[in-house]
Short mmCIF file of C-alpha atoms in Angstrom, two decimals:
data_model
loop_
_atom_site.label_atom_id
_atom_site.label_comp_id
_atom_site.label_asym_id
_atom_site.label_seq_id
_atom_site.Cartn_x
_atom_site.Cartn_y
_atom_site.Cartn_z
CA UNK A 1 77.46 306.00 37.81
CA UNK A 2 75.03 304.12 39.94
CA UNK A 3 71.89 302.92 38.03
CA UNK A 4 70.18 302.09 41.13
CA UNK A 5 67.36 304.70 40.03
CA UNK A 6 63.09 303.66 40.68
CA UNK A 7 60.90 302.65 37.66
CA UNK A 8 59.13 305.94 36.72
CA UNK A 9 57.42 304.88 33.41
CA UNK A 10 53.81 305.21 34.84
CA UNK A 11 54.32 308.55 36.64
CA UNK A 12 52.23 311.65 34.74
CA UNK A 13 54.06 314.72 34.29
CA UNK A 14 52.52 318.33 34.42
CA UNK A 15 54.03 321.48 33.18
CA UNK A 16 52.99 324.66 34.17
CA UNK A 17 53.58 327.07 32.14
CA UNK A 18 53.51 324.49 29.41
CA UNK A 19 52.79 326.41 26.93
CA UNK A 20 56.02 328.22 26.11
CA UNK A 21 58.59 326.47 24.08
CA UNK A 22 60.19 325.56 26.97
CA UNK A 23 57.30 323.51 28.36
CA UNK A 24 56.11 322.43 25.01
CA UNK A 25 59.63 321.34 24.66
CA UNK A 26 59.86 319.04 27.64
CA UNK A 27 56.16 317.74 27.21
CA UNK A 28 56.48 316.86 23.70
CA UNK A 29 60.04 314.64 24.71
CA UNK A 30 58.09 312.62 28.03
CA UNK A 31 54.86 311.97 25.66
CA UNK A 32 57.14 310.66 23.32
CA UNK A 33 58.57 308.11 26.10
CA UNK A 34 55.25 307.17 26.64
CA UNK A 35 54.10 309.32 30.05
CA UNK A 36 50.81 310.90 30.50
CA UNK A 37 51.26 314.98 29.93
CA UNK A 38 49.36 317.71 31.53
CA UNK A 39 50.35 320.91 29.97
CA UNK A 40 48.97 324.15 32.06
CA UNK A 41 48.31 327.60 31.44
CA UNK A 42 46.72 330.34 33.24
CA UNK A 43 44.65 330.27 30.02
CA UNK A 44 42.74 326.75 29.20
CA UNK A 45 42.10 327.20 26.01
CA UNK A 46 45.76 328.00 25.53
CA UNK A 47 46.65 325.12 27.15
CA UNK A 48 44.47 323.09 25.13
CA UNK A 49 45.93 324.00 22.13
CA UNK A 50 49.56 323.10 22.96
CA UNK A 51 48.46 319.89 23.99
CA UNK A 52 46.53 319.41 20.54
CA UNK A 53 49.94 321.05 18.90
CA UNK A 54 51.75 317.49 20.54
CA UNK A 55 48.92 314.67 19.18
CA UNK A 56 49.94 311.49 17.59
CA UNK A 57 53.28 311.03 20.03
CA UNK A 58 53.33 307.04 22.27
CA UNK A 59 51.72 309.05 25.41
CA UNK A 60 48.65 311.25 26.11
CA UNK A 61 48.96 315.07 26.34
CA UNK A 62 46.23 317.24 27.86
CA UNK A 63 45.90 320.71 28.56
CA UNK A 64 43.93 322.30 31.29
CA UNK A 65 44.37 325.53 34.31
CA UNK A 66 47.23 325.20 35.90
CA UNK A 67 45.41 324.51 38.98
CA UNK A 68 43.65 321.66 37.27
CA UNK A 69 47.00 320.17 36.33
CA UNK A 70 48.73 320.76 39.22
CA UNK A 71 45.91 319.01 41.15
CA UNK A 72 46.05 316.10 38.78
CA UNK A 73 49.54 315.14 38.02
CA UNK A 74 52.23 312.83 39.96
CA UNK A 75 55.19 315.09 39.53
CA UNK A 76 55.08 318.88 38.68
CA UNK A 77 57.27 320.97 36.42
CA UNK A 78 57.40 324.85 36.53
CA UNK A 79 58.35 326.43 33.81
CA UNK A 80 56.96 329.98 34.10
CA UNK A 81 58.27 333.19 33.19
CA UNK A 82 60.63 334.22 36.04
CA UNK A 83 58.09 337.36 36.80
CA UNK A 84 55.57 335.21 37.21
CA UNK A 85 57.22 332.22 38.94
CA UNK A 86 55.97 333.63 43.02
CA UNK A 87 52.65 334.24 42.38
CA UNK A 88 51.89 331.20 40.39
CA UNK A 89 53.33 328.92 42.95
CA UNK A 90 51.56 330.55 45.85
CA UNK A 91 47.83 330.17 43.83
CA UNK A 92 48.85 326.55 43.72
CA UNK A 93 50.14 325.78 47.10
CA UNK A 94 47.14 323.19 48.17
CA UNK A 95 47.18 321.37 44.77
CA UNK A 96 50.98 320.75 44.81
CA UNK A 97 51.42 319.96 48.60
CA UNK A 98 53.06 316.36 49.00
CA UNK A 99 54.23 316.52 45.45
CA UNK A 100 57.69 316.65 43.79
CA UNK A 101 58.12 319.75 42.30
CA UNK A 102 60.82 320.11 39.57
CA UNK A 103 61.82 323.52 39.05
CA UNK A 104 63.56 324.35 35.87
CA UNK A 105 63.22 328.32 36.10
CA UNK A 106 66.32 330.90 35.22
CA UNK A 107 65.48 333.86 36.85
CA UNK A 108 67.75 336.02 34.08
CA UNK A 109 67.98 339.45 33.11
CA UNK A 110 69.33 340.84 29.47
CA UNK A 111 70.73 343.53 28.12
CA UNK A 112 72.59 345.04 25.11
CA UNK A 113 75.79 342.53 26.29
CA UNK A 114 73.49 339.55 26.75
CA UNK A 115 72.32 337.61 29.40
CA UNK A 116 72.57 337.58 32.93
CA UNK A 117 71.65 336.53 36.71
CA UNK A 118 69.07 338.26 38.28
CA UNK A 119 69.16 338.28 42.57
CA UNK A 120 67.02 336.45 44.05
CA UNK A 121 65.96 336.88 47.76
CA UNK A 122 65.92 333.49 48.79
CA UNK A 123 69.23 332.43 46.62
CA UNK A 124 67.53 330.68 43.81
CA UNK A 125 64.41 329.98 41.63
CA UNK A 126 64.17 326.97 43.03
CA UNK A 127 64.66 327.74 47.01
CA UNK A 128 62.25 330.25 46.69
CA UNK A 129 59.66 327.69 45.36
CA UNK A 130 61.00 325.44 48.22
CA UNK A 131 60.08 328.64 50.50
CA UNK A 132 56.38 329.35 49.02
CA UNK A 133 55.57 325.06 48.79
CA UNK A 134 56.74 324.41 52.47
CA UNK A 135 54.31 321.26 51.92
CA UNK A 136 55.94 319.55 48.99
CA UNK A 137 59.40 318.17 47.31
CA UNK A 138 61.06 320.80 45.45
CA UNK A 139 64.10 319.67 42.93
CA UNK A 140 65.32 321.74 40.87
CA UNK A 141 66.72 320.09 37.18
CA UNK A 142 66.30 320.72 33.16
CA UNK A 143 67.89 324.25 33.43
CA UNK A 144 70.15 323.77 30.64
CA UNK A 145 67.76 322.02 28.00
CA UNK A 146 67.44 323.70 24.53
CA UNK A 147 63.89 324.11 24.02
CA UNK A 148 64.88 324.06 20.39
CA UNK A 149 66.49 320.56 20.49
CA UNK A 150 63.17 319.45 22.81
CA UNK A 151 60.79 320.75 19.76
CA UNK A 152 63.02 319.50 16.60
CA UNK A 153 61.67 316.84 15.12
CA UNK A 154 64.83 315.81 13.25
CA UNK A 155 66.53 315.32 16.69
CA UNK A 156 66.16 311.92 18.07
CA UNK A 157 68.28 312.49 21.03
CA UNK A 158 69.27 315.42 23.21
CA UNK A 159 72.80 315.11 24.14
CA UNK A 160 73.07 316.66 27.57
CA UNK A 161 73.05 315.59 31.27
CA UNK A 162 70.32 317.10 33.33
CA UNK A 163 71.67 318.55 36.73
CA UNK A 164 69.12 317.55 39.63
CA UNK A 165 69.58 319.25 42.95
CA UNK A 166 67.61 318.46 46.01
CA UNK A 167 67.61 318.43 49.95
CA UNK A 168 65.38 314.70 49.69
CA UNK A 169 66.74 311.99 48.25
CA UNK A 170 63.62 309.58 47.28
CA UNK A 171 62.58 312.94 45.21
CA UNK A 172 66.08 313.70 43.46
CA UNK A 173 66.45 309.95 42.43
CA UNK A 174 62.98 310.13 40.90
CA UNK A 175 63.59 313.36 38.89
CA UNK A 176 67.31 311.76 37.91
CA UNK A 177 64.87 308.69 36.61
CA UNK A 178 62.90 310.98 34.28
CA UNK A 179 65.75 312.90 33.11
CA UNK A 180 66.95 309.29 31.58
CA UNK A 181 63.53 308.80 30.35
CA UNK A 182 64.37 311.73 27.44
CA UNK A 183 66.23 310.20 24.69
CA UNK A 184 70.19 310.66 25.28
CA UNK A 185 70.18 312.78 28.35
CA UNK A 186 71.56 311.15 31.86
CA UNK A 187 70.01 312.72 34.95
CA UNK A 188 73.25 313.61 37.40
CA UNK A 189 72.70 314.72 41.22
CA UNK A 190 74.37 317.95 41.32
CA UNK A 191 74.08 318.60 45.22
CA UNK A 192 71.54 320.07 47.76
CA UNK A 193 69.01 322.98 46.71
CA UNK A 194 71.33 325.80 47.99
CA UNK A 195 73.60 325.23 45.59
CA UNK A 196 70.78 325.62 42.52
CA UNK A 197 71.80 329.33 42.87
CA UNK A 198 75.46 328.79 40.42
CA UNK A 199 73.12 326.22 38.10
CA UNK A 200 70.56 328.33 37.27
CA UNK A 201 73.05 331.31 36.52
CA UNK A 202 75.09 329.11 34.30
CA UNK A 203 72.33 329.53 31.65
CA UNK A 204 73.33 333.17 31.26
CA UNK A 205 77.12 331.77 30.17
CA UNK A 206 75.24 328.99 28.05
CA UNK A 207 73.09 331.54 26.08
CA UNK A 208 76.32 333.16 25.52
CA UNK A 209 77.48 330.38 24.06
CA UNK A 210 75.11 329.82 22.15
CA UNK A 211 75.07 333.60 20.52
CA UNK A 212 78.66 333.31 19.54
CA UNK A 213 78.85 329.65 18.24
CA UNK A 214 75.21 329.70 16.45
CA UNK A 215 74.77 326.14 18.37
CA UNK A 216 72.09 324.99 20.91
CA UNK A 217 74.72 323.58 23.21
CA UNK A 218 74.33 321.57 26.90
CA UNK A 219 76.85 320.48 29.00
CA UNK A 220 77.95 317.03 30.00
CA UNK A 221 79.77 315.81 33.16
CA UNK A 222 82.73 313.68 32.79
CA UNK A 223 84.23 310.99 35.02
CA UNK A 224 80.35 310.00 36.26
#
């Protein structure tokens, strides 16, 4: 697998919708390889509190709006609730223009069998984010990361790849780049954003997994 990837050590990284355990998860993993981490919340104070929560790790988290943040930082990371995921990307569409934009939403429904994929009108979480941002660099990637793995402290490395899909390739190689920055994960380009549709609807079959295994399991490519 090519390594030919840029040097993203000094790049900050800010997650909206940082404080759920998914965003916690990935914020408290890039502070701990040393980036600068601006967790968001429609709620400040909130926000504030992860980032206190995540103290004491090699790089600097902060929490402030999500506007604030997404003003602020070099790359963006949504991870909002799926019913929320329009809205808060249309409040913010000055603040993130000319930015990557990493998408990591599931837009997943559940019932009494489990999970599943919810339509979306535009395909996928993260071509609909492409739709509302015309202005900046939407990838989609960390779909598949256990948020409980991200926030266990007895787990020095996640063993996973990171799918990264993407229509520009300066953006997907830097997203691959910060995948590898997470202790034991490998960023892999997993095609164009039209096909995020089948990636983000795998999660349903991973939380299945999970349910009947009692594991927190990712998936690795071979042959790469």
């Amino acid at each position: 697998m090519s390594t030919d990837l840029p040097d993203v050590s000094g790049i900050s990284v800010g997650i909206l919708g940082g404080t759920g355990d998914q965003g916690k998860g990935l914020a408290r993993r890039f502070a701990i390889a040393g980036h600068t981490v601006l967790i968001g919340s429609r709620n400040e104070e909130r926000a504030r509190e992860a980032a206190g929560s995540l103290s004491g790790l090699a790089g600097a988290v902060r929490g402030d709006g999500n506007a604030a943040v997404a003003a602020e930082a070099d790359v963006v990371i949504v991870a909002v609730p799926w019913d929320g995921h329009k809205a808060t990307l249309e409040s913010l569409r000055a603040e993130l223009a000319g930015k990557i934009v990493i998408d990591c939403v599931n837009p997943l429904g559940f019932d009494k069998q489990g999970a599943y994929a919810l339509p979306v009108e535009e395909g996928s979480a993260a071509q609909q984010a492409a739709a509302v941002l015309p202005g900046s660099r939407v990838v989609g990637a960390f779909h598949h990361v256990s948020a409980v793995l991200l926030l266990d402290p007895e787990v020095d490395e996640v063993d996973l790849d990171v799918l990264v899909l993407g229509d520009d390739r300066e953006a997907t190689d830097t997203v691959q780049a910060l995948a590898n920055r997470i202790a034991g994960v490998r960023g892999v380009y997993g095609g164009r954003l039209r096909n995020a549709h089948q990636v983000e609807a795998l999660t349903a079959n991973l939380i299945s997994i999970n349910r009947r295994y009692k594991a927190h399991a990712g998936f690795r490519v071979t042959d790469v």
